[in-house]
PDB file of C-alpha atoms and ligand atoms in Angstrom:
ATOM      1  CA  UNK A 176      62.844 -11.870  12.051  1.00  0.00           C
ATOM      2  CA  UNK A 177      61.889  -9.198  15.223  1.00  0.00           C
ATOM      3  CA  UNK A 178      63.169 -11.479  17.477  1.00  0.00           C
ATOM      4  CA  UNK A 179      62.639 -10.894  21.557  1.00  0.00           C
ATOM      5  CA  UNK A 180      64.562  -8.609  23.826  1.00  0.00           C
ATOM      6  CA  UNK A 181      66.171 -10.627  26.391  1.00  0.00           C
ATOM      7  CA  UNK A 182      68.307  -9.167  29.446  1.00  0.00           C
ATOM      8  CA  UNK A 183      70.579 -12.023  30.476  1.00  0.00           C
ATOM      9  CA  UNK A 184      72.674 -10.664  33.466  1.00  0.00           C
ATOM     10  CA  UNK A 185      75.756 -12.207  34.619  1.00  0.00           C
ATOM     11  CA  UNK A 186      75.830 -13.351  38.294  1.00  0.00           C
ATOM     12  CA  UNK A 187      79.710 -13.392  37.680  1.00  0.00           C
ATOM     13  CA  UNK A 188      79.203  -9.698  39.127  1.00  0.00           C
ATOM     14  CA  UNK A 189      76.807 -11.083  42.221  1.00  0.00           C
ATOM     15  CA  UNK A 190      77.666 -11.704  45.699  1.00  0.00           C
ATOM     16  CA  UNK A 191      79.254 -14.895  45.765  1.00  0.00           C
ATOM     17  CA  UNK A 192      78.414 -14.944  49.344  1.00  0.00           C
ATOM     18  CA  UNK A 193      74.644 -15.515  49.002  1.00  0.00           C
ATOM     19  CA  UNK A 194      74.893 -16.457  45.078  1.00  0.00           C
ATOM     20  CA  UNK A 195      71.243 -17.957  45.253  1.00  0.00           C
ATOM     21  CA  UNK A 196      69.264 -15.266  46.755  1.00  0.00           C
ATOM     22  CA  UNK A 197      71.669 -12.871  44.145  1.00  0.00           C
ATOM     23  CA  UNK A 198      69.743 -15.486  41.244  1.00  0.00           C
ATOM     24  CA  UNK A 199      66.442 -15.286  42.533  1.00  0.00           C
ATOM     25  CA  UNK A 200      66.530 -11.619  43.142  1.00  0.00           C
ATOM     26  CA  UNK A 201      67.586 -10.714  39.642  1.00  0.00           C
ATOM     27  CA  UNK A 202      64.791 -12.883  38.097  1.00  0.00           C
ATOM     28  CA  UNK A 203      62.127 -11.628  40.497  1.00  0.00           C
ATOM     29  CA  UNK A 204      63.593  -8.172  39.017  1.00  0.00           C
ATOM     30  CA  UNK A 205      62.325  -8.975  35.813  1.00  0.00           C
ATOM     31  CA  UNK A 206      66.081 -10.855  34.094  1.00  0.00           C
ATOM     32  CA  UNK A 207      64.792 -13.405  31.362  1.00  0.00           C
ATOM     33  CA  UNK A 208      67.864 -15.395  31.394  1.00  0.00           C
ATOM     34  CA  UNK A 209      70.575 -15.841  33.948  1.00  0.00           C
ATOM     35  CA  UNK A 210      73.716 -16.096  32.434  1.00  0.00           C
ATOM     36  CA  UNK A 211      76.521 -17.870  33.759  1.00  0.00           C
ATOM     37  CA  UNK A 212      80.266 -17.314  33.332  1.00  0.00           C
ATOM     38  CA  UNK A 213      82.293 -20.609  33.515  1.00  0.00           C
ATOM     39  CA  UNK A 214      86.125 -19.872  33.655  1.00  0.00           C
ATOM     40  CA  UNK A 215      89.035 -21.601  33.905  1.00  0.00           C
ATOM     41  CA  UNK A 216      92.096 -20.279  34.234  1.00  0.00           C
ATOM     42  CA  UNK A 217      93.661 -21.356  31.227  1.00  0.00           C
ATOM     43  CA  UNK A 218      91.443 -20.474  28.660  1.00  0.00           C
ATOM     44  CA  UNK A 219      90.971 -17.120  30.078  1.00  0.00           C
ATOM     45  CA  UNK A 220      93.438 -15.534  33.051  1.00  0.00           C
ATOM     46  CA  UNK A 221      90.526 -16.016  35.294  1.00  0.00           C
ATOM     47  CA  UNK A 222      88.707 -18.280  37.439  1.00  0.00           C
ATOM     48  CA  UNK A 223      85.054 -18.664  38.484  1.00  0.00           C
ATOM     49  CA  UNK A 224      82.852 -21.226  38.992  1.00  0.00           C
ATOM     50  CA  UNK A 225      81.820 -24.942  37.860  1.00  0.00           C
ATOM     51  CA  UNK A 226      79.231 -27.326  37.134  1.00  0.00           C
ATOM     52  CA  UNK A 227      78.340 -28.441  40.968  1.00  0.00           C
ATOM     53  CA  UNK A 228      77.705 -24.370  41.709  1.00  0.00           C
ATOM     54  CA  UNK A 229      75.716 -24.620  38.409  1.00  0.00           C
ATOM     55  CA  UNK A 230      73.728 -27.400  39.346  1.00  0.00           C
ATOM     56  CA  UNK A 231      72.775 -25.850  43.087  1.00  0.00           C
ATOM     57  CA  UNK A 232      71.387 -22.782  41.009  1.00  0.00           C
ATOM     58  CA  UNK A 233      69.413 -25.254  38.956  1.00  0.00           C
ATOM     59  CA  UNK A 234      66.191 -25.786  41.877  1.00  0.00           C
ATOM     60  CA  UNK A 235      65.816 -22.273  42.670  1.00  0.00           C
ATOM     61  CA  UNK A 236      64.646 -20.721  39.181  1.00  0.00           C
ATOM     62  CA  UNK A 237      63.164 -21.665  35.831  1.00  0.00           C
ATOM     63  CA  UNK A 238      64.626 -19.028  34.239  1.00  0.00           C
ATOM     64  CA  UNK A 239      66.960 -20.199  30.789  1.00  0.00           C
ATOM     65  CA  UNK A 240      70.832 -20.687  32.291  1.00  0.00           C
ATOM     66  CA  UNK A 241      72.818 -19.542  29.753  1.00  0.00           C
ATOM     67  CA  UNK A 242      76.097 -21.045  30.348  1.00  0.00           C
ATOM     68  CA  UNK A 243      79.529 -19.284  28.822  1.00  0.00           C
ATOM     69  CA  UNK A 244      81.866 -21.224  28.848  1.00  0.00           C
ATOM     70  CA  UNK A 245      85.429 -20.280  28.689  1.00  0.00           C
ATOM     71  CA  UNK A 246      87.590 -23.058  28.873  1.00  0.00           C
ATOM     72  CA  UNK A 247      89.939 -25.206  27.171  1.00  0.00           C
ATOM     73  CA  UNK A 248      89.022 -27.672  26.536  1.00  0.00           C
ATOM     74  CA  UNK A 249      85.329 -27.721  26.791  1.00  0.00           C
ATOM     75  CA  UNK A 250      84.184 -31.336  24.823  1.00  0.00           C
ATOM     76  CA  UNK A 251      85.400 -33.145  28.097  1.00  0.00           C
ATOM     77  CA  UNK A 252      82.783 -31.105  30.435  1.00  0.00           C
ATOM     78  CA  UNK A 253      79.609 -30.419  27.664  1.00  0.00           C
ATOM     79  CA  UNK A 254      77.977 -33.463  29.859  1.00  0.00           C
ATOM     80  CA  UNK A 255      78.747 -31.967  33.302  1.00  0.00           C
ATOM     81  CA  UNK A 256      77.036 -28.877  32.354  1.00  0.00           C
ATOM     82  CA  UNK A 257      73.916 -30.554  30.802  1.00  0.00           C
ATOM     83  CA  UNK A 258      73.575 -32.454  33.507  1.00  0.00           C
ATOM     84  CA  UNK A 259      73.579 -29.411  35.894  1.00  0.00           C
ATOM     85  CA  UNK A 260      70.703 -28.249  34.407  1.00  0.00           C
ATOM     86  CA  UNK A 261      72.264 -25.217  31.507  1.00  0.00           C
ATOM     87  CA  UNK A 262      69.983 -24.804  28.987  1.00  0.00           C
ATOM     88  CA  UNK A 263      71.996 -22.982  26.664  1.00  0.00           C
ATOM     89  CA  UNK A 264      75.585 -24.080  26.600  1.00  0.00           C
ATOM     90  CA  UNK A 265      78.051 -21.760  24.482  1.00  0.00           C
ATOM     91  CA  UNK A 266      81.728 -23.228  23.501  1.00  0.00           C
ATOM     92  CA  UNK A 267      84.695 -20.342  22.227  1.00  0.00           C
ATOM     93  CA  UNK A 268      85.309 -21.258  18.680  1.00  0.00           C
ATOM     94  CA  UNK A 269      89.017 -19.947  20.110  1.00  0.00           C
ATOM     95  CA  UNK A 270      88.769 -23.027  22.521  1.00  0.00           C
ATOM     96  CA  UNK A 271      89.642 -26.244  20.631  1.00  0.00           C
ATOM     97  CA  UNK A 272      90.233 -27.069  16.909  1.00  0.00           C
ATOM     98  CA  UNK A 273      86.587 -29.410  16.198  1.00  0.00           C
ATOM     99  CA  UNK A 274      84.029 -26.522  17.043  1.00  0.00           C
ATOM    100  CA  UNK A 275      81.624 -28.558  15.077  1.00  0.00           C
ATOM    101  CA  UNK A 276      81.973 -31.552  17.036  1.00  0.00           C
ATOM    102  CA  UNK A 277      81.172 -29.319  20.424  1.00  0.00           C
ATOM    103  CA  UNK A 278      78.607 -28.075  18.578  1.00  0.00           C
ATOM    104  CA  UNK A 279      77.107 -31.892  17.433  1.00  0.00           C
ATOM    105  CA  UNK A 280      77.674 -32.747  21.334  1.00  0.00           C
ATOM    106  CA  UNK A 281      75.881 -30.100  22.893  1.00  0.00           C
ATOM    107  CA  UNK A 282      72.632 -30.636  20.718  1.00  0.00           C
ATOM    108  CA  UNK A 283      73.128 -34.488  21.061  1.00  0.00           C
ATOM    109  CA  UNK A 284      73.183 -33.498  24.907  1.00  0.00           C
ATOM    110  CA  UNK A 285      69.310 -32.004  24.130  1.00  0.00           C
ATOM    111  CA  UNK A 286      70.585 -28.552  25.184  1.00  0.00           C
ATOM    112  CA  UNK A 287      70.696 -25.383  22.504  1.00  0.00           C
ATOM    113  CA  UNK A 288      74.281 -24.989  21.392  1.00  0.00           C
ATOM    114  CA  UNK A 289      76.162 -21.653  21.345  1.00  0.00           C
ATOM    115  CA  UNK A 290      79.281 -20.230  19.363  1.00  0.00           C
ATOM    116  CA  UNK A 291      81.253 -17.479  21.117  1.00  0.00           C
ATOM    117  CA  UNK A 292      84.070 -15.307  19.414  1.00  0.00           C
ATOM    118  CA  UNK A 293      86.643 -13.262  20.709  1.00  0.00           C
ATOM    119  CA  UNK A 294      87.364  -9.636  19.473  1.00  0.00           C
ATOM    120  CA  UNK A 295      89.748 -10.552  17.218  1.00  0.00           C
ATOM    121  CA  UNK A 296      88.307 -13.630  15.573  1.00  0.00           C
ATOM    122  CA  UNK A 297      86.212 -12.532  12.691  1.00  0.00           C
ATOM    123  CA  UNK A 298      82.382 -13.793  11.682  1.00  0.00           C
ATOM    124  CA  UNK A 299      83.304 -15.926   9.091  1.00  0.00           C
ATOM    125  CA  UNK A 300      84.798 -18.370  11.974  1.00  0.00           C
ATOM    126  CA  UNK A 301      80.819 -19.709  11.978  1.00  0.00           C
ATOM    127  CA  UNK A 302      80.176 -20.047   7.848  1.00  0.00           C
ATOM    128  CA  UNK A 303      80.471 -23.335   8.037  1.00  0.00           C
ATOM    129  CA  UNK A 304      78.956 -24.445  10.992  1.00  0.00           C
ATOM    130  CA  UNK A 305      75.853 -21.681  11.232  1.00  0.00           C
ATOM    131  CA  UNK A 306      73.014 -24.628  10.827  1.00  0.00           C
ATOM    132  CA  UNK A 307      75.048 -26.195  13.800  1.00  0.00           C
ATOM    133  CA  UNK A 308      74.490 -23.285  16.485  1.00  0.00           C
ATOM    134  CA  UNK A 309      71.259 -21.862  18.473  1.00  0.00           C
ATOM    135  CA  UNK A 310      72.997 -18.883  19.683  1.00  0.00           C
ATOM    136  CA  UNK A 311      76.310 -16.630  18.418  1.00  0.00           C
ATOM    137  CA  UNK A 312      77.788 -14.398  21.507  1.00  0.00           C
ATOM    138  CA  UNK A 313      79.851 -11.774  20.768  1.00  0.00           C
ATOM    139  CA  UNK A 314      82.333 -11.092  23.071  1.00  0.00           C
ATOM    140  CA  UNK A 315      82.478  -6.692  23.630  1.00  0.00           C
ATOM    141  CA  UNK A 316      85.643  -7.373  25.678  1.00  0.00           C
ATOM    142  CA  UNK A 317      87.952 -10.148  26.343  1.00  0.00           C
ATOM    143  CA  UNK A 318      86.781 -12.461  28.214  1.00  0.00           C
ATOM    144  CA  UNK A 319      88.094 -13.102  31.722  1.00  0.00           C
ATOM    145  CA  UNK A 320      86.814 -10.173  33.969  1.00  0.00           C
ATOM    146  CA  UNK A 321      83.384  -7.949  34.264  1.00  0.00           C
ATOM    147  CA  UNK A 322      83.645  -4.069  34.410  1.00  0.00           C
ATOM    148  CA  UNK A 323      85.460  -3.450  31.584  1.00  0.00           C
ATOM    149  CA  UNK A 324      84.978  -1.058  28.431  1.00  0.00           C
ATOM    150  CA  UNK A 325      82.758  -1.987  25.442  1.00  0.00           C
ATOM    151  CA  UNK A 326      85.456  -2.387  22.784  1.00  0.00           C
ATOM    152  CA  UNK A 327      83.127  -0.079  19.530  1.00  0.00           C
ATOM    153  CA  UNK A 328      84.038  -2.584  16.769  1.00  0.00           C
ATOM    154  CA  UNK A 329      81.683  -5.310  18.103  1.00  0.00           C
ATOM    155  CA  UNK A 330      78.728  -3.213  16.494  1.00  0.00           C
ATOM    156  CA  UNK A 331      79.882  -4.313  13.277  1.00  0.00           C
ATOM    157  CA  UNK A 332      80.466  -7.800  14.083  1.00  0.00           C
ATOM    158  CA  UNK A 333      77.503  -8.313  15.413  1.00  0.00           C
ATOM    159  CA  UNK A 334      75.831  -6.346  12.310  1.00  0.00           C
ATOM    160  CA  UNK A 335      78.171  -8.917  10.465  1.00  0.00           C
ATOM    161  CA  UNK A 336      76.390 -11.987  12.646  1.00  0.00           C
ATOM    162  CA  UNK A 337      73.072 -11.038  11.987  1.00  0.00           C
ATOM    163  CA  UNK A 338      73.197 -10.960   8.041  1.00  0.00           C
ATOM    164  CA  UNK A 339      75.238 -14.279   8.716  1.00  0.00           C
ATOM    165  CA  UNK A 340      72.043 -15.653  10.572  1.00  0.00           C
ATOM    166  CA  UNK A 341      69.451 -14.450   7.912  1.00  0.00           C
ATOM    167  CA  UNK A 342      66.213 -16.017   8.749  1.00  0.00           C
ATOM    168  CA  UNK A 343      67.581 -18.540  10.814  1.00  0.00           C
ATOM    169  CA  UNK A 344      66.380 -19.265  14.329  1.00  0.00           C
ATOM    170  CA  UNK A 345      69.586 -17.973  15.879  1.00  0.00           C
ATOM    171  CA  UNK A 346      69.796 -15.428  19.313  1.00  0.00           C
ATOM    172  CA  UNK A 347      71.991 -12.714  18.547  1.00  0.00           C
ATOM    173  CA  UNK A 348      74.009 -12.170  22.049  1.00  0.00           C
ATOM    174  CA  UNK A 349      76.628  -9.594  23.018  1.00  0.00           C
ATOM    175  CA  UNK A 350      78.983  -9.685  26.305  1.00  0.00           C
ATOM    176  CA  UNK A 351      80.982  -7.264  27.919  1.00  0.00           C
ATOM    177  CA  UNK A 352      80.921  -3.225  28.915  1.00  0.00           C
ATOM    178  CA  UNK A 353      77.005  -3.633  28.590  1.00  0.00           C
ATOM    179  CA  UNK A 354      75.235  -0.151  30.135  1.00  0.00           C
ATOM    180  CA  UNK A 355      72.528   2.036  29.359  1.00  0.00           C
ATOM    181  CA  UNK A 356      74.993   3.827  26.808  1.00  0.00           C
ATOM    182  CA  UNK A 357      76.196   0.689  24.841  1.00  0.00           C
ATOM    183  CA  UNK A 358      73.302  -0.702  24.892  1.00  0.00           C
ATOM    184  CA  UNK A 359      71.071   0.532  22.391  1.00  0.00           C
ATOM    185  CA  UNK A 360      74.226   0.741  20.216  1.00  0.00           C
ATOM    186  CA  UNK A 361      74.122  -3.347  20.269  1.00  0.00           C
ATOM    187  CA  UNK A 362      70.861  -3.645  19.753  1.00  0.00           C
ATOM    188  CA  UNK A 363      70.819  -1.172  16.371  1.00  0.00           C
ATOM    189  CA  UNK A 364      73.400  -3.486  15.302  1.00  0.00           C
ATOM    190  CA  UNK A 365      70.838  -6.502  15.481  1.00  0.00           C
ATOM    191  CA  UNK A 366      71.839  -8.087  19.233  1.00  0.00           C
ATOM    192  CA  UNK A 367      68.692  -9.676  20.527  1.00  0.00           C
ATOM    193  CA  UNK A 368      70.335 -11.124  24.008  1.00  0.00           C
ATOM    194  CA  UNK A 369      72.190  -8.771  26.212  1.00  0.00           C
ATOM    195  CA  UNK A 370      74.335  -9.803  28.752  1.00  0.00           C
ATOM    196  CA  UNK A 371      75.432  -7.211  31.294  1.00  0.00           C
ATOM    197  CA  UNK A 372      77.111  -8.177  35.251  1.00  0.00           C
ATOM    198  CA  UNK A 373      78.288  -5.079  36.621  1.00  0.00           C
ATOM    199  CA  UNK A 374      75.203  -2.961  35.152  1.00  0.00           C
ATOM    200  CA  UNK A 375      72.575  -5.407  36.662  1.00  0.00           C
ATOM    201  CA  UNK A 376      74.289  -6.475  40.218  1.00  0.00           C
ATOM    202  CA  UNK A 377      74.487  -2.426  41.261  1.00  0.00           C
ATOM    203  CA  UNK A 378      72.996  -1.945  44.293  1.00  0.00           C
ATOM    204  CA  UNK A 379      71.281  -4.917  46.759  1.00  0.00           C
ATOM    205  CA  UNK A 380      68.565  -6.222  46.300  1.00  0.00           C
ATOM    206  CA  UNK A 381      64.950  -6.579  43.948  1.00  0.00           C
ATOM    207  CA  UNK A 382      64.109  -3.142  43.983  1.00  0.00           C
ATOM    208  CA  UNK A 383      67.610  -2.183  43.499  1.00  0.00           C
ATOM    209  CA  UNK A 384      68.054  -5.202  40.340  1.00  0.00           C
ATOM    210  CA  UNK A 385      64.477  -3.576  38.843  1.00  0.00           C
ATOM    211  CA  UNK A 386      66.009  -0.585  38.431  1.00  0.00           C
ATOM    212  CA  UNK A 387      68.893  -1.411  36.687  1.00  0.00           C
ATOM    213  CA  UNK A 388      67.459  -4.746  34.621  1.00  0.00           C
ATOM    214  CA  UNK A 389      64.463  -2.300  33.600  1.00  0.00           C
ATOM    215  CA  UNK A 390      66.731   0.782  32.516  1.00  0.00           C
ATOM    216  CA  UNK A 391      68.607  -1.674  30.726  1.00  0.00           C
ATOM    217  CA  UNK A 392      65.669  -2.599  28.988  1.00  0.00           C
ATOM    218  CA  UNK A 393      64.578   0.720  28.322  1.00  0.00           C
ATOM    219  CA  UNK A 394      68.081   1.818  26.616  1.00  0.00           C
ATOM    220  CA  UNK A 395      67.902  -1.241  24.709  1.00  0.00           C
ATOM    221  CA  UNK A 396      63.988  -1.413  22.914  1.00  0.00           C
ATOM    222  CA  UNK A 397      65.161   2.895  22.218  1.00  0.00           C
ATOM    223  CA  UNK A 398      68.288   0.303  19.589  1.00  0.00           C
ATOM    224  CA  UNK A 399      65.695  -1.414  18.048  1.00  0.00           C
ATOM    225  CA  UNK A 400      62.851   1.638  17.399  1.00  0.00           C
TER     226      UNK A 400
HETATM  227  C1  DX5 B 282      83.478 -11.650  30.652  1.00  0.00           C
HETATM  228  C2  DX5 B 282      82.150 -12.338  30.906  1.00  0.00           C
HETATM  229  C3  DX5 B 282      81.018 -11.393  30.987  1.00  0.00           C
HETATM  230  C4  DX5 B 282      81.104 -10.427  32.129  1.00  0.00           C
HETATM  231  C5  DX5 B 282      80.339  -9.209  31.758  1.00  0.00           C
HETATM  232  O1  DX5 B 282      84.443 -12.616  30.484  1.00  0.00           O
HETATM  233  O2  DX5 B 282      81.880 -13.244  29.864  1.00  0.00           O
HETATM  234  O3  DX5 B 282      79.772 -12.085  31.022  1.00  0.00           O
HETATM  235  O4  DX5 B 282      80.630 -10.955  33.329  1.00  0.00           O
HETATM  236  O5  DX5 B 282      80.554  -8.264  32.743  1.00  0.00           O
HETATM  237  P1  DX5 B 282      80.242  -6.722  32.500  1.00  0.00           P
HETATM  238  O6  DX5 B 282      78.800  -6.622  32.114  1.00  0.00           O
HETATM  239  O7  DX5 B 282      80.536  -6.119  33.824  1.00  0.00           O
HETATM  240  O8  DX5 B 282      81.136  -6.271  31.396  1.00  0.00           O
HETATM  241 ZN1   ZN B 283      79.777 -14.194  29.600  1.00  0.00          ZN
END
């Protein structure tokens, strides 16, 4: 299955400061999803944002949210973050010991549910729970912090992902060190869903977003020729 390109960037890398025009500009710019990076500083040495920031996004777009979240523990938030209006919430298989039951809870919730792994946890974390998930992210750094380097091995997890998902209606995401360089690497590997912040939020502005959400776009359809 040719499934669709998607550009999902990461207003972890926006301006804080004027976080809804940041969302509005980056869809006008041509983004298909808006991703959002949930942290708490536990799970990962970082902290961002929560569900009440989430859910004063929500009126301004229809674009997909795509919400990451990396926290521990998740289960006792899934029905904050539905009800701030993510359509796409993704748990760390890292983040508590019942993924399936975050992953039950999340579709019982009506939203798609989404598996996320770490660099060091291996594909066959999801054998067992693949007819439980909507969407596998794999993680091209650690999570915690944009800007950093695209760690190579992901290519072959996500090549590993993507023979995991066979014909199953399952997006392929990657996140972390996504650029016009990495990203047709991802995409040759089978990614469908790329999430990049500091890539997309260069500059100020629409025109400035078009640029970089269209080169993106560019370097990732020359992946999947
Ligand atoms: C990292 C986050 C990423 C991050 C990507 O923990 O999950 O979504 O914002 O940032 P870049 O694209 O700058 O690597
Ligand atoms: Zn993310």
């Amino acid at each position: 299955m040719n499934r669709p390109l998607l550009i999902a960037p990461s207003i972890l890398a926006a301006n804080f400061a004027k976080l809804g025009q940041e969302v509005t500009d980056v869809v006008e710019a041509g983004a298909d999803w808006v991703h959002l990076d949930v942290m708490d500083g536990h799970f990962v040495p970082n902290i961002s944002f929560g569900p009440a920031v989430i859910k004063a996004l929500r009126p301004l777009t229809k674009a997909v949210f795509d919400c990451h979240l990396m926290i521990a523990p998740a289960d006792p938030y899934l029905a904050a973050f539905a009800d701030a209006g993510c359509d796409y919430i993704t748990v760390h298989a890292e983040a508590g010991p019942h993924l399936h039951r975050s992953l039950q809870s999340i579709r019982a919730l009506g939203k798609k549910a989404g598996v996320s792994l770490n660099p060091a946890t291996p594909v066959s974390a999801l054998e067992h729970v693949i007819d439980d998930v909507d969407l596998i992210l794999i993680m091209s750094v650690n999570p915690g912090f944009g800007g950093q380097s695209f760690i190579p091995e992901a290519a072959n997890k996500i090549a590993q992902a993507k023979a995991l998902i066979g014909n199953r209606d399952i997006a392929l995401e990657v996140d972390g060190g996504i650029t016009v360089e990495t990203a047709p690497i991802v995409t040759r590997a089978g990614a469908n869903v790329l999430v990049a912040g500091s890539a997309v939020y260069k500059g100020d502005g629409v025109d400035a977003y078009r640029k970089t959400v269209s080169g993106l776009r560019a370097a990732a359809e020359g992946g999947r020729a």
